[in-house]
PDB file of N, CA and C and ligand atoms in Angstrom:
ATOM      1  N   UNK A   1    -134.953  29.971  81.974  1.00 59.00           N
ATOM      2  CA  UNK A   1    -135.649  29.121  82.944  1.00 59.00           C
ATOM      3  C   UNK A   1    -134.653  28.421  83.879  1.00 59.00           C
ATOM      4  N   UNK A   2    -134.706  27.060  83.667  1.00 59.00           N
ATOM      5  CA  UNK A   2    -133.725  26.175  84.462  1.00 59.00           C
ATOM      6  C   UNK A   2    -131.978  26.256  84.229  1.00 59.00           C
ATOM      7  N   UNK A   3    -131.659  27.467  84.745  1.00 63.00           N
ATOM      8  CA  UNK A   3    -130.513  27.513  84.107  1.00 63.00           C
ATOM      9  C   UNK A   3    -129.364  26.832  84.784  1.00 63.00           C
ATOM     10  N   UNK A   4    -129.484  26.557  85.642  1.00 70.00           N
ATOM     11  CA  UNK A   4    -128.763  25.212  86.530  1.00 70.00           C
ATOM     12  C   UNK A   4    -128.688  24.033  86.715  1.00 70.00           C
ATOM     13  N   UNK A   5    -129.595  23.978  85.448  1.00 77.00           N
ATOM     14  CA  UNK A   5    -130.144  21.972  85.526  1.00 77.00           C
ATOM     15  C   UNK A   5    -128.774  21.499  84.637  1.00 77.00           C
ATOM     16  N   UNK A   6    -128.107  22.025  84.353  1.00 76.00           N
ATOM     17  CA  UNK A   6    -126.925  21.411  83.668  1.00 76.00           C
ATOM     18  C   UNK A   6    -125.604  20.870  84.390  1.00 76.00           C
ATOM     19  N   UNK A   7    -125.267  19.769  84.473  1.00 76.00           N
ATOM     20  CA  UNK A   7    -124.320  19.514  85.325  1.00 76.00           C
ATOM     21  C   UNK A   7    -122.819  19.977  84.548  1.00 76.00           C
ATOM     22  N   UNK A   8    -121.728  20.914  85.831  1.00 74.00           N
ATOM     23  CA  UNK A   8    -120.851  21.116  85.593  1.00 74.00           C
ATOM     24  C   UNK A   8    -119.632  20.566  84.389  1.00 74.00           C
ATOM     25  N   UNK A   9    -119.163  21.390  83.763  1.00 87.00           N
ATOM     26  CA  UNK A   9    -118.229  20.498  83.151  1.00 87.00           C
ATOM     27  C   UNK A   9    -116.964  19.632  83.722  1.00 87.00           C
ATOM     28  N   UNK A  10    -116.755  18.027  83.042  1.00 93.00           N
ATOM     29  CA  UNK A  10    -115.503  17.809  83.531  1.00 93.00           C
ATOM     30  C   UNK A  10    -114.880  17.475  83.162  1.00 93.00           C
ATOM     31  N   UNK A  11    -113.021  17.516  83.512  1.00 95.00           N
ATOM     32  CA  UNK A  11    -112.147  17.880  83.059  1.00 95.00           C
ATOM     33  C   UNK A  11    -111.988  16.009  82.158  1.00 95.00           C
ATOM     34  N   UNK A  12    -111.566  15.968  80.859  1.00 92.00           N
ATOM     35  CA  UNK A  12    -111.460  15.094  80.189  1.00 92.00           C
ATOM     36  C   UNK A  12    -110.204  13.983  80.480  1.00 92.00           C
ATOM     37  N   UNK A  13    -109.593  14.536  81.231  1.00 93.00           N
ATOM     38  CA  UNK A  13    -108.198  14.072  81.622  1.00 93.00           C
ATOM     39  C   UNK A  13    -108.316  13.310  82.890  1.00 93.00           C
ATOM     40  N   UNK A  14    -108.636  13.930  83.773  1.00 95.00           N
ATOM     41  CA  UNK A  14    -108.764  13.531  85.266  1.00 95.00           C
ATOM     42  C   UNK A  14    -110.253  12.978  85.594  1.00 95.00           C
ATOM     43  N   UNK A  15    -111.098  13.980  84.906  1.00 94.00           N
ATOM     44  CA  UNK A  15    -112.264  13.706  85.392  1.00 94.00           C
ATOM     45  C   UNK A  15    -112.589  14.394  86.941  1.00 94.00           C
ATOM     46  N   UNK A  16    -112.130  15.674  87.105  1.00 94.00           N
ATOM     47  CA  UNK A  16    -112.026  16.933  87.851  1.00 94.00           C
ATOM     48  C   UNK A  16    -113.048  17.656  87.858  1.00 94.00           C
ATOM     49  N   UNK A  17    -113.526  18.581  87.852  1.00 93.00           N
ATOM     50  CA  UNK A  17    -114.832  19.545  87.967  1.00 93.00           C
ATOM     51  C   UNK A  17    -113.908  20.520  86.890  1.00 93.00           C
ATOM     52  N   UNK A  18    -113.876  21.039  85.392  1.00 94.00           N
ATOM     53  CA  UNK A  18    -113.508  21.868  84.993  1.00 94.00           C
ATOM     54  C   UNK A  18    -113.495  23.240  85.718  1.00 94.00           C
ATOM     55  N   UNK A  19    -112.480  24.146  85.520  1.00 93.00           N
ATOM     56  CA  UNK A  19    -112.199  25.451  85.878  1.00 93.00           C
ATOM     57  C   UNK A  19    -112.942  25.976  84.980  1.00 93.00           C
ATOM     58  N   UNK A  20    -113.199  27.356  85.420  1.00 90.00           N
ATOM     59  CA  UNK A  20    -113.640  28.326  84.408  1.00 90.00           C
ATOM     60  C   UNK A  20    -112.273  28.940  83.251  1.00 90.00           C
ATOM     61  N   UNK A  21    -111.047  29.110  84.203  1.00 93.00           N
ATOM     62  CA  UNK A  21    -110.288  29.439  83.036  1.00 93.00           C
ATOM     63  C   UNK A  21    -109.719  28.609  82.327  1.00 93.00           C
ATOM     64  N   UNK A  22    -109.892  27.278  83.033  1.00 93.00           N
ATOM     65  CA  UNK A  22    -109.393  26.279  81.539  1.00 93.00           C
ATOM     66  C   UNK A  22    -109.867  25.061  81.114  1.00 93.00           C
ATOM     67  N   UNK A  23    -111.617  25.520  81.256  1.00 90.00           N
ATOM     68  CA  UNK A  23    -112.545  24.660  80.648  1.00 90.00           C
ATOM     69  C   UNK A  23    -112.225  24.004  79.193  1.00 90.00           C
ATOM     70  N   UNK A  24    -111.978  22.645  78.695  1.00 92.00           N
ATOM     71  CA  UNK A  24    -112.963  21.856  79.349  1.00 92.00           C
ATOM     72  C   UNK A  24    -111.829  21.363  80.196  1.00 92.00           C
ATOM     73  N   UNK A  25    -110.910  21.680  80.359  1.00 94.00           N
ATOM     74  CA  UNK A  25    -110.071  21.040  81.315  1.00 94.00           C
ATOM     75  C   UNK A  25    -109.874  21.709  82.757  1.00 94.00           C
ATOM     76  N   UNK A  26    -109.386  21.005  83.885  1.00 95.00           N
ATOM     77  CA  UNK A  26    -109.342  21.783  85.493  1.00 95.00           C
ATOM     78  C   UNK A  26    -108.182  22.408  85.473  1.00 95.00           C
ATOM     79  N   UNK A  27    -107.190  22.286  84.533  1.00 96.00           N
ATOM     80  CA  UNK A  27    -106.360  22.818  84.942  1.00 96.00           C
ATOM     81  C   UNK A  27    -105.043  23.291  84.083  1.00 96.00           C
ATOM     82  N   UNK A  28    -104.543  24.361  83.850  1.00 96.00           N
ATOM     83  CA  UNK A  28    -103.047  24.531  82.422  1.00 96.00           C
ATOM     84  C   UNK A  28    -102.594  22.962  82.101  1.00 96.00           C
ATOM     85  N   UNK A  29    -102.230  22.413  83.517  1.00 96.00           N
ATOM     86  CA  UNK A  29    -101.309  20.629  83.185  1.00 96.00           C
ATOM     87  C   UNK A  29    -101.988  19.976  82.323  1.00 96.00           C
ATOM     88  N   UNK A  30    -103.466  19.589  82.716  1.00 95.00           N
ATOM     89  CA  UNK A  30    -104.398  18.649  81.889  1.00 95.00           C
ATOM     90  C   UNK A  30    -104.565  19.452  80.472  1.00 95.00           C
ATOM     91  N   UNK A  31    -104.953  20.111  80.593  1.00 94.00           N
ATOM     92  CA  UNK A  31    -104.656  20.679  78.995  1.00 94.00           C
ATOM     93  C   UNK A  31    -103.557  20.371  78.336  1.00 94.00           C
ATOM     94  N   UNK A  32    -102.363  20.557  78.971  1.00 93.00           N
ATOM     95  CA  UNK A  32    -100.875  19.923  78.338  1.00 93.00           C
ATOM     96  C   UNK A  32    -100.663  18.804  78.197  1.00 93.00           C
ATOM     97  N   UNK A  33    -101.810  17.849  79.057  1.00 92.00           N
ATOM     98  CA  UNK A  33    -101.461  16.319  78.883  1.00 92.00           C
ATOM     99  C   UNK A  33    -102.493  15.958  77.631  1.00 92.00           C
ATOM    100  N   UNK A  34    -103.653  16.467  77.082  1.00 91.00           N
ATOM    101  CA  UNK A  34    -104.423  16.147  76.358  1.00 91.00           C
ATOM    102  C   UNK A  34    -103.970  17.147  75.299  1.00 91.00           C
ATOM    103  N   UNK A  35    -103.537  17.732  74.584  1.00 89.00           N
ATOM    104  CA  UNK A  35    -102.597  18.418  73.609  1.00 89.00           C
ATOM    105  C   UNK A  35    -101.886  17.672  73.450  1.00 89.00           C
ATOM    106  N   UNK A  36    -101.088  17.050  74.363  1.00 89.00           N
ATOM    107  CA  UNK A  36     -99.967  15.734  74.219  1.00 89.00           C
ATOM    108  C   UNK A  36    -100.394  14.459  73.419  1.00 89.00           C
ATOM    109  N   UNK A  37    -101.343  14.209  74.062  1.00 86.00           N
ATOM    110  CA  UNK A  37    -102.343  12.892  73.233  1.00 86.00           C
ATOM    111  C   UNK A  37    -102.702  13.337  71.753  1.00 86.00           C
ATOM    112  N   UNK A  38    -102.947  14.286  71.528  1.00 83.00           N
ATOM    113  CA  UNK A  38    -103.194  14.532  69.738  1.00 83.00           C
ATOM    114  C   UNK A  38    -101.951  14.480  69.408  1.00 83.00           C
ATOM    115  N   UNK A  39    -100.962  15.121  70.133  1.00 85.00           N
ATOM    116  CA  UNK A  39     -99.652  15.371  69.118  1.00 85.00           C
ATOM    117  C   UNK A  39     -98.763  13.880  68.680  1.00 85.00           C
ATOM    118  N   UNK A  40     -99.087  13.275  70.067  1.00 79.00           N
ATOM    119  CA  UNK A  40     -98.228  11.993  69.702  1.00 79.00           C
ATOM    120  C   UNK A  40     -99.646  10.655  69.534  1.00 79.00           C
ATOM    121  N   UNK A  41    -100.124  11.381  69.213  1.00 72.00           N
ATOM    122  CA  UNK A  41    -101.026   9.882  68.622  1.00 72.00           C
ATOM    123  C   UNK A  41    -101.253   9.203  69.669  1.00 72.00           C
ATOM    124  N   UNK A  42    -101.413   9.543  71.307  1.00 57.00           N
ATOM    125  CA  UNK A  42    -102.057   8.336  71.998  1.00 57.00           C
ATOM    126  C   UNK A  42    -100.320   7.414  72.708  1.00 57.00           C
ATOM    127  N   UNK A  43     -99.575   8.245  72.324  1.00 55.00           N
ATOM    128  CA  UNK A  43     -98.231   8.195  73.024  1.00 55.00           C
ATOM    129  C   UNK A  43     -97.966   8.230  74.551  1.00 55.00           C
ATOM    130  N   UNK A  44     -97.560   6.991  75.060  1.00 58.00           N
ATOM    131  CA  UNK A  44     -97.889   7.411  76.821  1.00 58.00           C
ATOM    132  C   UNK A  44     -96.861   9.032  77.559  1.00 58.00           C
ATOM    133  N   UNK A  45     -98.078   9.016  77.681  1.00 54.00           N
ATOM    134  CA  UNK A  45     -97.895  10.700  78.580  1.00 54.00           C
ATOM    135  C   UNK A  45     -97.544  10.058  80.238  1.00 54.00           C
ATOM    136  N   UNK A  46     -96.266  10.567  80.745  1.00 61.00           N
ATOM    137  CA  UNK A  46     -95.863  10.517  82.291  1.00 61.00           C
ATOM    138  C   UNK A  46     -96.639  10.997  82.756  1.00 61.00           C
ATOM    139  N   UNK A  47     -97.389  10.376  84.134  1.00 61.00           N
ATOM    140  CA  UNK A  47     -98.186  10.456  85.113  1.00 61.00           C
ATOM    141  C   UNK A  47     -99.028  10.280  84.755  1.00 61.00           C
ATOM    142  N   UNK A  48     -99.565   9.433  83.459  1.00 57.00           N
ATOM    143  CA  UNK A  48    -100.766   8.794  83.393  1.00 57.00           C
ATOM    144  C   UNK A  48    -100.721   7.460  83.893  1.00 57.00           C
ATOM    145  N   UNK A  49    -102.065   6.766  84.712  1.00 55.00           N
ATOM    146  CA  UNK A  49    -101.915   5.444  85.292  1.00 55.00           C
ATOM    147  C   UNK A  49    -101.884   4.665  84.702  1.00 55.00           C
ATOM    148  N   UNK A  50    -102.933   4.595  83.227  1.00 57.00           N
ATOM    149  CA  UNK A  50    -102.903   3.759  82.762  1.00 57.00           C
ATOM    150  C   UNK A  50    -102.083   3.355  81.407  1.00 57.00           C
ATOM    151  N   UNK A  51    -101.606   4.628  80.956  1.00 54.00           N
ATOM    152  CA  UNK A  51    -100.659   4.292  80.218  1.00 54.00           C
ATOM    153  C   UNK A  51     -99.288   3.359  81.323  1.00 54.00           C
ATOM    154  N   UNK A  52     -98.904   3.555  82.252  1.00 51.00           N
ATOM    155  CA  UNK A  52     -98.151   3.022  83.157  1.00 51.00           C
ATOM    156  C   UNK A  52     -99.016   1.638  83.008  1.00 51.00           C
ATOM    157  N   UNK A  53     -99.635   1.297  83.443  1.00 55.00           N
ATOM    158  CA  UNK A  53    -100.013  -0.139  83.428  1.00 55.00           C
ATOM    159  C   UNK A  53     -99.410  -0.815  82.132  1.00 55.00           C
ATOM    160  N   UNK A  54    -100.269  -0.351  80.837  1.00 59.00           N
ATOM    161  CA  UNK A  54     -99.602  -0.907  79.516  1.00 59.00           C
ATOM    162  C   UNK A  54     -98.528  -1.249  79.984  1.00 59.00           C
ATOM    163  N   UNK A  55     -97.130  -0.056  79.922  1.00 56.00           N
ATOM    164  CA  UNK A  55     -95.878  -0.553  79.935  1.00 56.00           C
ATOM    165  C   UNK A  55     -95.668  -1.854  81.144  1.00 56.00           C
ATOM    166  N   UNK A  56     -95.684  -1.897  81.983  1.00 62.00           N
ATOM    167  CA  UNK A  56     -95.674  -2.573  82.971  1.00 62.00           C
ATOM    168  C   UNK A  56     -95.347  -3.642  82.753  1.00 62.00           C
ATOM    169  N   UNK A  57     -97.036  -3.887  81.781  1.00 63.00           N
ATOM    170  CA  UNK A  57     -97.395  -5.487  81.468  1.00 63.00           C
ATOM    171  C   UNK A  57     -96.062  -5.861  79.951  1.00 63.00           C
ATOM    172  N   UNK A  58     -96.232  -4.659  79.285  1.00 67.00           N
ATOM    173  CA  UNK A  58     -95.364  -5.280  78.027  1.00 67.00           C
ATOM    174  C   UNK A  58     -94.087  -5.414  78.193  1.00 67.00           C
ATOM    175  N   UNK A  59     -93.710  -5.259  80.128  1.00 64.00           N
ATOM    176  CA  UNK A  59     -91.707  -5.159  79.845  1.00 64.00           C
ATOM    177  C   UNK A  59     -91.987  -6.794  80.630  1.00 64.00           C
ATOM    178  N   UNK A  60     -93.069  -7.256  81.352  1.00 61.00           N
ATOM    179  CA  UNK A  60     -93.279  -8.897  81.545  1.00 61.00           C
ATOM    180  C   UNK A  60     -92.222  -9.350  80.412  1.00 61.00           C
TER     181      UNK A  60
HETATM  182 ZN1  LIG B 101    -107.817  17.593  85.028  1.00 77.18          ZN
END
């Protein structure tokens, strides 16, 4: 029936429109940055903003 009533997937990282080849993520990088987050427990990953904020505030 409604096979379009489903809104696109998106990417968990960015919040991107997922790719088809590297659903659920948009893209090889975001996949590498969220692989990163399991491996180090939530460890700030470079070029995230808000891990950058944290540090920011804790070198105050
Ligand atoms: Zn992404």
């Amino acid at each position: 029936m409604a096979a379009d009533s489903r809104p696109p997937p998106r990417c968990p990282v960015c919040r991107r429109r997922a790719s088809e080849e590297n659903r659920p993520f948009c893209s090889p990088r975001c996949a590498q940055v969220d692989l990163g987050r399991w491996l180090t427990g939530g460890y700030a990953i470079p070029g995230e903003a808000e891990d950058a904020q944290r540090i920011d505030e804790d070198d105050a």
